[in-house]
XYZ file of C-alpha atoms in Angstrom:
743
model
C -106.668 -62.526 12.957
C -106.679 -59.708 10.339
C -103.757 -57.990 12.038
C -101.767 -61.256 12.090
C -102.384 -61.960 8.366
C -101.471 -58.389 7.449
C -98.288 -58.670 9.479
C -97.323 -61.952 7.782
C -98.012 -60.451 4.330
C -95.857 -57.414 5.107
C -93.013 -59.658 6.291
C -93.233 -61.710 3.099
C -93.139 -58.573 0.940
C -90.138 -57.221 2.815
C -88.364 -60.559 2.397
C -89.149 -60.492 -1.330
C -87.822 -56.952 -1.700
C -84.665 -57.989 0.149
C -84.066 -60.855 -2.283
C -84.650 -58.534 -5.281
C -82.266 -55.917 -3.866
C -79.623 -58.576 -3.265
C -80.074 -59.895 -6.796
C -79.635 -56.393 -8.210
C -76.707 -55.483 -5.994
C -73.543 -54.907 -7.989
C -70.218 -56.455 -7.073
C -67.055 -54.475 -6.420
C -64.047 -54.982 -8.694
C -60.984 -56.303 -6.883
C -57.321 -56.084 -7.806
C -57.264 -59.887 -7.986
C -60.019 -59.691 -10.630
C -57.831 -57.390 -12.738
C -54.293 -58.653 -12.254
C -54.600 -62.334 -11.331
C -57.936 -63.911 -12.265
C -58.381 -62.256 -15.647
C -62.045 -61.652 -14.846
C -62.224 -58.798 -17.350
C -59.980 -60.199 -20.038
C -61.213 -59.067 -23.434
C -61.385 -61.411 -26.412
C -60.101 -60.385 -29.819
C -59.310 -61.725 -33.275
C -55.616 -62.556 -33.193
C -53.144 -63.952 -35.684
C -54.946 -62.877 -38.846
C -52.483 -63.414 -41.705
C -53.995 -62.149 -44.936
C -53.332 -64.442 -47.899
C -52.626 -63.447 -51.522
C -56.312 -63.638 -52.304
C -57.708 -61.124 -49.835
C -60.847 -63.225 -49.380
C -58.856 -65.640 -47.210
C -56.660 -65.465 -44.166
C -54.835 -68.059 -42.109
C -54.689 -68.488 -38.371
C -53.472 -71.007 -35.815
C -55.962 -73.383 -34.199
C -55.151 -75.610 -31.241
C -55.368 -79.313 -31.979
C -56.165 -80.577 -28.495
C -55.996 -84.244 -29.462
C -52.411 -84.010 -30.686
C -51.465 -81.098 -28.405
C -50.150 -79.047 -31.328
C -51.315 -76.068 -33.364
C -52.671 -76.389 -36.896
C -52.664 -73.630 -39.508
C -56.148 -73.213 -40.892
C -57.424 -71.238 -43.886
C -60.564 -69.136 -43.357
C -63.006 -67.448 -45.692
C -63.158 -63.811 -44.636
C -66.742 -63.305 -45.756
C -68.152 -66.218 -43.750
C -65.585 -66.563 -40.987
C -65.660 -70.332 -41.583
C -62.662 -72.628 -41.965
C -62.065 -73.650 -45.574
C -59.209 -76.084 -45.113
C -56.325 -77.048 -42.868
C -53.167 -75.879 -44.619
C -50.733 -77.518 -42.211
C -51.397 -80.251 -39.685
C -49.348 -79.498 -36.592
C -48.410 -83.150 -36.082
C -46.573 -83.064 -39.435
C -44.087 -80.483 -38.147
C -41.499 -83.037 -37.056
C -37.812 -82.315 -37.698
C -35.768 -85.089 -39.273
C -34.982 -87.784 -36.717
C -37.585 -86.537 -34.231
C -40.966 -88.010 -33.331
C -42.092 -84.788 -31.640
C -43.576 -81.849 -33.569
C -42.079 -78.404 -33.007
C -43.982 -75.902 -30.874
C -43.820 -72.783 -33.022
C -44.161 -69.168 -31.834
C -44.892 -67.567 -35.193
C -45.057 -68.368 -38.897
C -44.680 -66.596 -42.254
C -45.708 -67.721 -45.745
C -43.446 -67.320 -48.749
C -44.803 -65.065 -51.501
C -46.092 -68.063 -53.488
C -47.604 -69.556 -50.298
C -45.845 -72.863 -50.949
C -43.408 -72.653 -48.055
C -43.714 -71.565 -44.432
C -41.063 -70.197 -42.106
C -41.586 -71.176 -38.455
C -39.882 -69.649 -35.420
C -39.416 -71.717 -32.258
C -37.735 -71.309 -28.873
C -37.855 -67.519 -29.241
C -35.745 -65.528 -26.784
C -36.651 -61.854 -26.329
C -33.726 -59.437 -26.122
C -35.109 -55.910 -25.782
C -38.493 -54.361 -26.554
C -38.639 -55.523 -30.190
C -35.601 -57.747 -30.676
C -35.387 -61.512 -30.340
C -33.629 -64.611 -31.628
C -35.041 -68.045 -32.386
C -34.578 -71.373 -34.109
C -36.232 -71.230 -37.533
C -37.562 -74.078 -39.684
C -38.654 -74.209 -43.341
C -41.730 -76.270 -44.180
C -42.558 -77.283 -47.754
C -46.332 -77.650 -48.018
C -46.298 -79.965 -51.027
C -43.730 -82.450 -49.716
C -44.627 -81.905 -46.030
C -40.915 -81.721 -45.307
C -39.632 -79.698 -42.332
C -36.008 -78.503 -42.471
C -34.009 -76.590 -39.887
C -32.797 -73.307 -41.319
C -29.353 -73.356 -39.696
C -27.263 -75.376 -37.260
C -24.976 -72.470 -36.437
C -27.006 -71.086 -33.518
C -30.231 -69.144 -33.124
C -31.115 -66.687 -35.875
C -32.606 -63.202 -35.920
C -35.358 -61.969 -38.284
C -35.252 -64.814 -40.808
C -37.079 -63.519 -43.905
C -38.083 -65.065 -47.246
C -36.883 -63.385 -50.416
C -39.765 -62.079 -52.593
C -39.097 -64.842 -55.142
C -39.290 -67.476 -52.367
C -35.880 -68.901 -53.302
C -33.866 -67.809 -50.270
C -34.001 -66.810 -46.638
C -31.815 -64.093 -45.120
C -31.083 -63.726 -41.408
C -28.672 -62.199 -38.906
C -26.688 -63.932 -36.177
C -24.080 -62.698 -33.694
C -23.374 -59.491 -35.580
C -23.298 -60.901 -39.118
C -25.632 -61.434 -42.066
C -26.347 -64.755 -43.759
C -28.412 -66.039 -46.681
C -29.584 -69.620 -47.289
C -30.459 -70.996 -50.711
C -33.608 -73.090 -50.205
C -32.968 -75.434 -53.135
C -29.622 -76.592 -51.792
C -29.904 -75.333 -48.177
C -26.428 -73.872 -48.672
C -25.715 -71.137 -46.130
C -23.587 -68.171 -47.203
C -22.130 -65.654 -44.765
C -22.526 -62.150 -46.191
C -20.492 -60.198 -43.607
C -17.525 -61.204 -41.474
C -16.809 -58.116 -39.339
C -19.591 -58.664 -36.794
C -18.387 -58.479 -33.213
C -20.220 -58.450 -29.865
C -20.680 -54.925 -28.454
C -18.906 -53.482 -31.452
C -20.182 -54.245 -34.985
C -23.728 -55.351 -35.818
C -24.908 -56.148 -39.333
C -28.575 -56.606 -40.157
C -30.146 -55.492 -36.892
C -30.476 -52.299 -34.879
C -28.596 -51.144 -31.804
C -30.463 -50.475 -28.559
C -31.296 -46.823 -29.152
C -32.505 -47.270 -32.743
C -34.690 -50.174 -31.649
C -36.224 -48.148 -28.827
C -36.601 -44.737 -30.461
C -36.889 -45.452 -34.200
C -39.084 -48.498 -33.527
C -37.390 -51.215 -35.546
C -35.106 -54.137 -34.802
C -34.682 -55.920 -38.155
C -32.073 -54.048 -40.162
C -32.222 -55.589 -43.643
C -34.628 -55.694 -46.595
C -34.811 -57.776 -49.780
C -35.011 -56.031 -53.150
C -38.347 -56.489 -54.987
C -36.836 -59.106 -57.312
C -35.119 -61.029 -54.491
C -31.639 -60.590 -55.964
C -30.182 -58.067 -53.508
C -30.277 -57.294 -49.788
C -29.943 -53.785 -48.341
C -28.720 -53.867 -44.758
C -27.546 -51.681 -41.891
C -24.186 -51.853 -40.172
C -23.972 -50.338 -36.695
C -20.501 -49.608 -35.367
C -21.041 -49.000 -31.667
C -17.376 -49.270 -30.688
C -17.310 -45.766 -29.205
C -20.758 -45.897 -27.595
C -20.482 -45.845 -23.767
C -21.462 -49.060 -22.021
C -24.118 -49.245 -19.325
C -23.899 -51.867 -16.598
C -26.773 -53.358 -14.609
C -26.619 -56.076 -12.006
C -29.046 -58.972 -12.239
C -29.907 -60.410 -8.843
C -30.675 -63.972 -7.763
C -27.462 -65.979 -7.798
C -24.922 -66.142 -5.006
C -22.962 -63.464 -6.860
C -24.981 -60.917 -8.884
C -24.351 -61.045 -12.631
C -23.230 -57.987 -14.581
C -25.393 -57.153 -17.599
C -23.623 -54.752 -19.936
C -24.897 -53.164 -23.127
C -24.192 -50.116 -25.269
C -26.447 -47.200 -24.366
C -25.783 -43.665 -25.665
C -27.049 -41.129 -23.145
C -27.844 -37.581 -24.213
C -24.778 -35.861 -25.657
C -22.702 -39.058 -25.775
C -21.337 -40.910 -28.798
C -23.828 -42.755 -31.015
C -23.193 -45.700 -33.295
C -21.725 -44.926 -36.689
C -24.261 -46.223 -39.183
C -23.922 -47.206 -42.820
C -26.127 -48.891 -45.421
C -24.816 -51.508 -47.848
C -26.296 -53.672 -50.590
C -25.318 -57.308 -51.120
C -25.746 -58.849 -54.573
C -26.652 -62.531 -54.242
C -25.393 -63.596 -57.674
C -21.988 -61.903 -57.562
C -21.458 -62.037 -53.808
C -20.342 -58.404 -53.870
C -21.286 -55.788 -51.267
C -21.486 -52.078 -52.101
C -21.702 -49.269 -49.515
C -24.333 -46.632 -50.223
C -23.093 -43.033 -50.209
C -24.837 -41.124 -47.411
C -22.255 -38.346 -47.206
C -19.115 -37.701 -45.187
C -20.846 -36.640 -41.948
C -20.851 -39.574 -39.503
C -22.832 -38.097 -36.592
C -26.164 -38.696 -38.308
C -29.197 -40.948 -38.129
C -30.559 -43.246 -40.822
C -33.980 -44.012 -39.335
C -35.413 -45.832 -42.376
C -34.305 -47.720 -45.465
C -36.587 -49.392 -47.983
C -36.561 -50.416 -51.614
C -38.395 -48.449 -54.247
C -40.214 -50.532 -56.858
C -37.042 -50.331 -58.933
C -34.968 -53.386 -57.858
C -31.786 -51.351 -58.203
C -32.888 -48.211 -56.317
C -32.749 -47.971 -52.522
C -34.578 -45.281 -50.546
C -32.650 -43.979 -47.530
C -33.969 -41.503 -44.968
C -31.189 -39.492 -43.338
C -31.389 -37.063 -40.410
C -28.949 -34.751 -38.684
C -28.224 -35.351 -34.999
C -30.681 -32.633 -33.895
C -33.400 -34.361 -35.962
C -34.697 -31.119 -37.422
C -33.595 -31.919 -40.996
C -34.768 -34.934 -42.983
C -33.411 -35.962 -46.372
C -34.777 -38.706 -48.602
C -31.999 -40.187 -50.710
C -32.318 -42.490 -53.717
C -29.230 -44.686 -54.012
C -28.093 -46.816 -56.954
C -27.696 -50.316 -55.536
C -24.949 -51.203 -58.012
C -22.727 -48.133 -57.664
C -23.799 -46.748 -54.278
C -24.226 -43.251 -55.735
C -27.059 -41.401 -53.969
C -29.051 -38.267 -54.730
C -31.116 -36.180 -52.324
C -34.623 -36.019 -53.801
C -36.432 -34.394 -50.877
C -35.229 -32.243 -47.985
C -37.412 -31.037 -45.121
C -36.493 -28.845 -42.160
C -38.342 -27.858 -38.994
C -37.646 -25.247 -36.315
C -38.113 -27.949 -33.674
C -37.926 -31.599 -34.817
C -39.296 -34.040 -37.391
C -41.063 -37.247 -36.368
C -40.243 -40.407 -38.314
C -43.086 -42.581 -39.622
C -43.511 -45.578 -41.941
C -45.761 -43.614 -44.297
C -43.291 -43.271 -47.202
C -44.819 -45.296 -50.050
C -43.510 -45.806 -53.578
C -46.196 -46.284 -56.204
C -46.216 -49.139 -58.679
C -46.043 -46.740 -61.613
C -42.411 -46.122 -60.647
C -42.925 -42.388 -61.064
C -44.343 -41.204 -57.720
C -44.166 -41.589 -53.966
C -46.364 -40.579 -51.023
C -44.843 -38.896 -47.987
C -46.355 -37.444 -44.797
C -45.316 -34.154 -43.239
C -46.330 -31.590 -40.604
C -45.042 -28.702 -42.712
C -48.437 -26.960 -42.921
C -48.958 -27.283 -39.164
C -50.774 -30.628 -39.202
C -49.646 -34.070 -40.317
C -50.864 -34.640 -43.877
C -50.114 -36.715 -46.953
C -48.317 -35.405 -50.044
C -47.724 -36.808 -53.542
C -44.289 -36.329 -55.124
C -42.595 -37.303 -58.347
C -39.581 -39.577 -58.021
C -37.265 -36.592 -58.434
C -38.830 -34.966 -55.357
C -41.004 -32.454 -57.191
C -44.282 -31.871 -55.336
C -47.354 -32.893 -57.311
C -49.964 -31.988 -54.697
C -50.991 -32.063 -51.050
C -53.518 -34.906 -50.845
C -55.084 -34.267 -47.425
C -55.588 -30.857 -45.867
C -57.272 -29.309 -42.820
C -56.858 -28.426 -39.162
C -56.715 -32.092 -38.192
C -54.134 -34.858 -38.237
C -53.581 -37.897 -40.408
C -52.789 -40.094 -37.413
C -51.650 -43.037 -39.537
C -51.440 -44.050 -43.164
C -53.117 -47.389 -43.959
C -52.308 -47.913 -47.640
C -53.008 -47.037 -51.279
C -55.202 -49.114 -53.574
C -53.649 -47.945 -56.847
C -55.981 -50.012 -59.007
C -58.994 -48.058 -57.757
C -57.128 -44.859 -56.806
C -58.241 -45.023 -53.176
C -55.875 -43.981 -50.427
C -56.786 -45.086 -46.874
C -55.787 -43.246 -43.712
C -56.748 -42.750 -40.061
C -57.691 -39.259 -38.952
C -58.560 -37.012 -35.999
C -60.922 -34.899 -38.106
C -63.981 -35.777 -35.994
C -62.153 -35.159 -32.709
C -58.624 -35.361 -31.282
C -60.087 -37.990 -28.954
C -61.321 -40.250 -31.789
C -59.699 -42.135 -34.674
C -61.630 -42.834 -37.878
C -60.852 -44.489 -41.203
C -61.148 -42.410 -44.370
C -60.491 -42.928 -48.054
C -59.512 -40.288 -50.611
C -58.287 -40.229 -54.199
C -54.657 -39.395 -54.994
C -55.981 -36.116 -56.398
C -57.298 -35.163 -52.964
C -60.922 -35.690 -54.028
C -63.805 -37.895 -52.844
C -62.792 -37.943 -49.192
C -65.086 -40.442 -47.447
C -65.393 -41.401 -43.811
C -65.771 -45.175 -43.602
C -66.141 -45.796 -39.849
C -69.315 -44.648 -38.125
C -69.236 -45.374 -34.405
C -67.712 -42.724 -32.155
C -64.494 -43.850 -30.529
C -61.181 -45.288 -31.615
C -60.846 -47.508 -34.671
C -57.771 -49.544 -35.569
C -57.661 -51.104 -39.039
C -56.156 -54.319 -40.419
C -56.488 -53.994 -44.207
C -56.309 -56.971 -46.570
C -53.399 -56.978 -49.007
C -55.712 -56.488 -51.999
C -57.692 -53.678 -50.303
C -61.007 -55.533 -50.575
C -61.678 -55.995 -46.861
C -60.590 -54.724 -43.507
C -60.939 -55.726 -39.888
C -62.082 -52.893 -37.629
C -60.947 -53.079 -33.997
C -63.216 -50.526 -32.305
C -63.597 -49.367 -28.728
C -64.829 -46.292 -26.881
C -64.813 -44.940 -23.348
C -66.531 -47.529 -21.125
C -66.951 -49.855 -24.154
C -64.615 -52.868 -24.694
C -63.138 -53.652 -28.087
C -65.229 -55.256 -30.812
C -63.863 -56.698 -34.054
C -65.845 -56.519 -37.276
C -65.276 -57.281 -40.967
C -66.050 -54.660 -43.631
C -65.753 -54.101 -47.364
C -63.093 -51.476 -47.902
C -64.702 -49.565 -50.763
C -67.708 -48.450 -48.701
C -67.123 -49.566 -45.100
C -70.147 -51.862 -45.229
C -70.379 -54.338 -42.354
C -70.093 -57.958 -43.448
C -69.826 -59.725 -40.134
C -69.224 -59.065 -36.435
C -66.315 -61.325 -35.559
C -66.021 -60.549 -31.838
C -68.537 -58.517 -29.842
C -67.075 -59.285 -26.401
C -70.594 -59.989 -25.161
C -69.226 -62.161 -22.370
C -67.060 -59.333 -21.048
C -69.927 -56.851 -21.326
C -72.189 -59.216 -19.372
C -69.484 -59.611 -16.739
C -69.022 -55.853 -16.442
C -72.782 -55.441 -16.009
C -72.540 -57.409 -12.764
C -70.080 -54.957 -11.257
C -70.291 -51.450 -9.885
C -68.827 -49.473 -12.796
C -68.346 -45.714 -12.786
C -68.544 -44.023 -16.176
C -65.604 -42.229 -17.732
C -66.722 -38.744 -18.776
C -64.911 -36.141 -20.877
C -64.527 -32.456 -20.110
C -62.629 -29.380 -21.285
C -60.895 -26.731 -19.216
C -58.991 -23.539 -19.979
C -55.677 -22.479 -18.492
C -54.971 -18.911 -17.372
C -53.550 -18.071 -20.810
C -56.688 -19.345 -22.552
C -55.345 -22.714 -23.730
C -58.103 -25.323 -23.882
C -57.162 -28.757 -22.555
C -59.009 -32.062 -22.855
C -59.636 -34.257 -19.839
C -61.550 -37.242 -18.543
C -63.073 -37.843 -15.130
C -64.299 -40.950 -13.311
C -66.499 -40.249 -10.279
C -67.738 -42.752 -7.675
C -71.038 -44.383 -8.651
C -72.660 -42.947 -5.519
C -71.304 -39.485 -6.289
C -72.945 -36.712 -4.240
C -72.249 -33.192 -5.596
C -72.737 -31.804 -2.092
C -69.731 -33.719 -0.779
C -66.045 -32.978 -1.264
C -63.942 -35.778 -2.734
C -60.224 -36.470 -3.009
C -58.851 -36.558 -6.565
C -56.117 -38.610 -8.222
C -54.726 -37.180 -11.457
C -53.182 -39.631 -13.930
C -50.505 -38.106 -16.156
C -48.182 -39.134 -18.938
C -47.824 -35.863 -20.819
C -44.861 -36.685 -23.100
C -44.416 -35.333 -26.648
C -47.122 -36.505 -29.026
C -48.797 -38.762 -26.447
C -52.412 -38.884 -25.266
C -54.103 -40.270 -22.173
C -57.453 -38.634 -22.939
C -58.899 -40.694 -25.776
C -62.327 -42.081 -26.548
C -61.224 -45.691 -26.146
C -61.416 -48.656 -23.783
C -59.018 -47.989 -20.920
C -58.099 -51.589 -20.110
C -56.517 -52.475 -16.779
C -55.912 -48.858 -15.732
C -59.594 -48.063 -16.268
C -60.501 -51.070 -14.137
C -58.067 -50.023 -11.392
C -59.705 -46.612 -11.390
C -62.995 -48.388 -10.692
C -61.429 -49.842 -7.535
C -60.322 -46.357 -6.489
C -63.670 -44.760 -7.346
C -65.392 -47.389 -5.235
C -63.214 -46.236 -2.338
C -64.400 -42.637 -2.790
C -61.731 -41.220 -5.095
C -62.323 -39.168 -8.257
C -59.851 -40.065 -11.029
C -58.922 -37.393 -13.578
C -56.519 -37.131 -16.514
C -55.699 -34.016 -18.547
C -53.612 -33.828 -21.725
C -51.210 -30.915 -21.345
C -49.483 -28.859 -24.030
C -46.941 -30.993 -25.861
C -49.309 -33.945 -26.310
C -50.565 -35.144 -29.682
C -53.459 -35.016 -32.157
C -53.829 -31.229 -32.028
C -51.253 -30.061 -34.541
C -47.544 -29.264 -34.594
C -47.763 -25.958 -32.741
C -49.522 -27.497 -29.736
C -47.143 -30.472 -29.705
C -43.834 -28.759 -30.405
C -44.216 -25.684 -28.205
C -42.431 -27.606 -25.428
C -39.278 -27.890 -27.574
C -36.012 -27.213 -25.699
C -37.929 -26.837 -22.402
C -39.192 -30.350 -21.800
C -41.289 -30.450 -18.636
C -41.808 -26.708 -18.175
C -45.150 -26.101 -19.890
C -46.333 -29.645 -19.304
C -46.189 -29.368 -15.515
C -47.544 -25.801 -15.565
C -50.653 -27.190 -17.263
C -50.989 -30.061 -14.792
C -50.688 -27.637 -11.878
C -53.327 -25.382 -13.421
C -55.569 -28.396 -13.966
C -55.173 -29.331 -10.284
C -56.093 -25.789 -9.228
C -59.093 -25.828 -11.580
C -60.228 -29.079 -9.999
C -59.693 -27.609 -6.535
C -62.156 -24.849 -7.417
C -64.917 -27.338 -8.208
C -67.501 -27.519 -5.426
C -67.212 -31.313 -5.123
C -63.400 -31.479 -4.825
C -61.337 -31.246 -1.663
C -58.460 -29.072 -2.883
C -56.291 -30.277 0.003
C -56.497 -33.880 -1.207
C -55.397 -33.828 -4.841
C -52.880 -36.512 -5.812
C -50.968 -37.309 -8.993
C -49.449 -40.466 -10.450
C -47.671 -41.558 -13.600
C -45.295 -44.076 -15.151
C -42.119 -43.252 -17.118
C -42.590 -39.700 -18.496
C -45.605 -39.600 -16.185
C -43.352 -40.550 -13.266
C -41.135 -37.621 -14.185
C -44.185 -35.345 -14.295
C -45.304 -36.616 -10.877
C -41.965 -35.629 -9.339
C -42.156 -32.201 -10.969
C -45.672 -31.778 -9.589
C -44.565 -32.561 -6.047
C -41.436 -30.391 -6.216
C -42.568 -27.447 -8.385
C -46.273 -27.522 -7.536
C -45.980 -25.401 -4.373
C -48.119 -27.820 -2.381
C -51.010 -28.176 -4.841
C -50.507 -31.968 -4.806
C -50.954 -33.720 -1.469
C -49.487 -37.030 -2.660
C -47.913 -38.654 -5.682
C -46.831 -42.044 -7.043
C -43.873 -41.923 -9.417
C -43.142 -45.158 -11.306
C -39.915 -45.649 -13.330
C -39.311 -41.899 -13.736
C -36.627 -40.013 -15.618
C -35.193 -37.665 -12.987
C -32.670 -35.880 -15.189
C -32.779 -36.047 -18.975
C -28.980 -36.290 -18.992
C -29.530 -39.907 -17.898
C -31.770 -40.784 -20.837
C -30.926 -41.899 -24.377
C -29.607 -39.652 -27.112
C -32.251 -39.988 -29.833
C -35.350 -39.317 -27.719
C -33.857 -36.684 -25.445
C -32.012 -34.620 -28.036
C -35.034 -34.645 -30.338
C -36.869 -32.526 -27.770
C -34.063 -30.840 -25.823
C -31.020 -30.627 -28.133
C -27.705 -31.891 -26.730
C -26.961 -31.027 -23.086
C -23.749 -29.356 -24.254
C -25.908 -26.886 -26.208
C -28.899 -26.492 -23.861
C -27.835 -27.078 -20.268
C -30.689 -24.982 -18.860
C -33.266 -27.038 -20.771
C -31.987 -30.115 -18.960
C -31.523 -28.693 -15.465
C -34.340 -26.157 -15.056
C -36.931 -28.921 -15.073
C -35.023 -31.772 -13.465
C -36.679 -32.763 -10.160
C -33.200 -33.598 -8.821
C -32.528 -29.880 -8.456
C -35.810 -29.191 -6.666
C -35.775 -32.014 -4.109
C -35.687 -29.476 -1.271
C -39.053 -28.129 -2.464
C -40.849 -31.474 -2.127
C -44.307 -31.018 -0.639
C -46.746 -33.847 -0.162
C -46.334 -37.590 0.263
C -44.234 -39.489 -2.293
C -44.088 -43.163 -3.272
C -41.201 -43.825 -5.682
C -41.143 -47.173 -7.544
C -38.578 -48.564 -9.998
C -37.378 -51.882 -11.422
C -33.670 -52.578 -11.023
C -33.574 -54.345 -14.412
C -34.937 -51.362 -16.354
C -32.781 -51.159 -19.515
C -34.747 -48.131 -20.742
C -35.127 -45.621 -17.878
C -32.306 -46.859 -15.700
C -32.669 -47.484 -11.973
C -29.937 -44.851 -11.731
C -32.713 -42.241 -12.063
C -34.459 -43.428 -8.886
C -31.169 -43.728 -6.993
C -30.241 -40.149 -7.881
C -33.678 -38.867 -6.836
C -33.549 -40.681 -3.519
C -30.074 -39.331 -2.854
C -31.262 -35.784 -3.574
C -34.276 -36.187 -1.277
C -32.121 -37.599 1.513
C -29.688 -34.701 1.147
C -32.654 -32.336 1.449
C -33.865 -34.253 4.541
C -37.190 -35.057 2.868
C -39.152 -38.119 3.983
C -40.663 -40.355 1.326
C -41.583 -43.957 0.593
C -39.819 -46.062 -2.041
C -39.897 -49.567 -3.420
C -37.689 -51.336 -5.957
C -38.526 -54.472 -7.936
C -35.502 -56.745 -8.475
C -34.638 -57.399 -12.141
C -37.982 -56.010 -13.406
C -37.838 -54.008 -16.621
C -39.434 -50.686 -17.508
C -42.973 -52.089 -17.420
C -42.437 -53.291 -13.825
C -44.515 -56.368 -14.553
C -44.200 -60.113 -14.959
C -45.834 -62.880 -12.940
C -47.528 -61.513 -9.865
C -45.603 -58.209 -9.981
C -48.500 -56.090 -11.272
C -50.843 -57.352 -8.557
C -48.209 -56.659 -5.925
C -47.481 -53.171 -7.282
C -51.096 -52.058 -7.599
C -51.904 -53.399 -4.143
C -49.114 -51.248 -2.777
C -50.172 -48.208 -4.802
C -53.782 -48.593 -3.714
C -52.774 -48.874 -0.075
C -50.667 -45.715 -0.411
C -53.590 -43.766 -1.876
C -55.951 -45.007 0.817
C -53.534 -43.884 3.530
C -52.479 -40.583 2.007
C -55.547 -39.330 0.128
C -58.703 -41.225 1.007
C -58.526 -41.887 4.753
C -57.109 -38.428 5.337
C -60.760 -37.333 5.027
C -61.065 -37.565 8.773
C -58.145 -35.175 9.224
C -59.255 -32.570 6.691
C -62.951 -32.424 7.480
């Protein structure tokens, strides 16, 4: 009897332990979780539009009953709705009983009118066109901006009396009192002349699409004109119809003709347009224009084609006469930013520069005379946030704590009272109120999803946590998650490189594991940062669960470590970058827990290029690689980006060819999966075709896959799920399951 009771008790205990173990068992992340179900989708605080009084912001709120969106005013300090500014059901055009479904909205400066965009059509990365409507809050009247076709970049004048926009190559302005539309330019022509918006290469490489700006008093408009008549045309075929459609656009490849660019100013009252004098040289860049606080003085940034000389010009808007107030040169190249800021006193401006070896902020008089260097040290000002002139507090983001982190600081214009305002380790991104009273802090760290919090700007004090992503954190806790860890390694010449590593959760240091290295490696970039890694990080969890160690190392040429580290790759793009990745692979191969015969590499875009270099110039150190949307010869890529780092091919042929994987196809070692979208307007499918042709000529076997009509991101719909399924399968076959062969 005793034996039987003891046996039953033991069975019950075992059953209990089994239930506890099952309850504690973690789930495995699947690709469907990441790319289809949105299981790990993070929440954020979107659509915050600061109002004139920085204590309030507006945001859209879905009105489920009327199936429209309302615009609601919120108190920043409480996070509570104060009032509904616009009821969505009131947004009915004349003669229609159906409200518009708007994509975006902008208040006029007096916050009495709102500009709505609807039916937005994307063009390239930043460009789009849409139907715009004007809504008068007091009268609740909605008026269509124009009946002449969709508009681009419709923008209120600062005095809220007019709206300017571009359409089909020309500039227009509408008087809101009369709704009279005036055409400013008449020379606009498809694939030839564009007024008021950027050409493809400026949009991509100088990061702007809208090419016009109102003067501070709303009486003049400064605008770009791009003459791309002589720019070579690129042709892509778009598949799907019975006969493929040709898609042609102007794309200047390295060494080819660029657009001729000029800046003009239109005077609304007189209707006259005056060209600004930027000199007789036409083969130049004008990467930025903006108004000073003088409504008759335009600031123009001008660069030579090599992008190693920058001039800041101040141009008289009435006469067009311009003077160079600041000139900067660099032995390599100068990066363009949006940091240039003109102070309200009308006597000074702030400008950022790497001239002391690190990116810092400088104060100048309007004539270009240096007053002082505001920030200083062996660290970077990663971005300029703004200047509260009333309280003499300048806000900026910095790498001072670590190249892996980003923190918010304030400092006086005299370079005194530098204060760090963000505390938590990791990466902070700041949305500052227009009056510099408050800011939203979007913070994340390795293994930690983004949180959004509200702070007082003067001291960084926390007012309220707006989004803690507790739901996502609870979801992640139910899954088997491997931690991302940071490490440092030294190359043979003593250069220290930063890296991260993700090991399987059941990691056993006595075993040998395959490794996948993730690389981007392009100028000024970083993959090794103390931040939430998003979908890639989650994919790496899938791979780690299958027994793969994931590693990334930032090579020479990447950012946040000063100009010398970044610019040492100048004129030899790819050479030092891949040398560092190869050394990192060898360093990993010497670790006791790594199988040196099973080290793979993968990357997208510049990282795809690096992957091909690794497989062709790595002398067998990489067993497999996945190259997505790679550049295979820099002669195929655009003028602004490529020449910035390599000069023109006519002047530096070796810099282009010595590190082009096309010329080393016969040296391919290891398994290759090459992926590209045929609709890639950025890194053209031509790159993949040329690489495949070179590999075939060298009688090298490889795997390839193309995605019809997909752009450079190779996404859209179910594409990402399909692509990462394929990539995972490749890694399982070529790196993970090869365990049985190598051991």
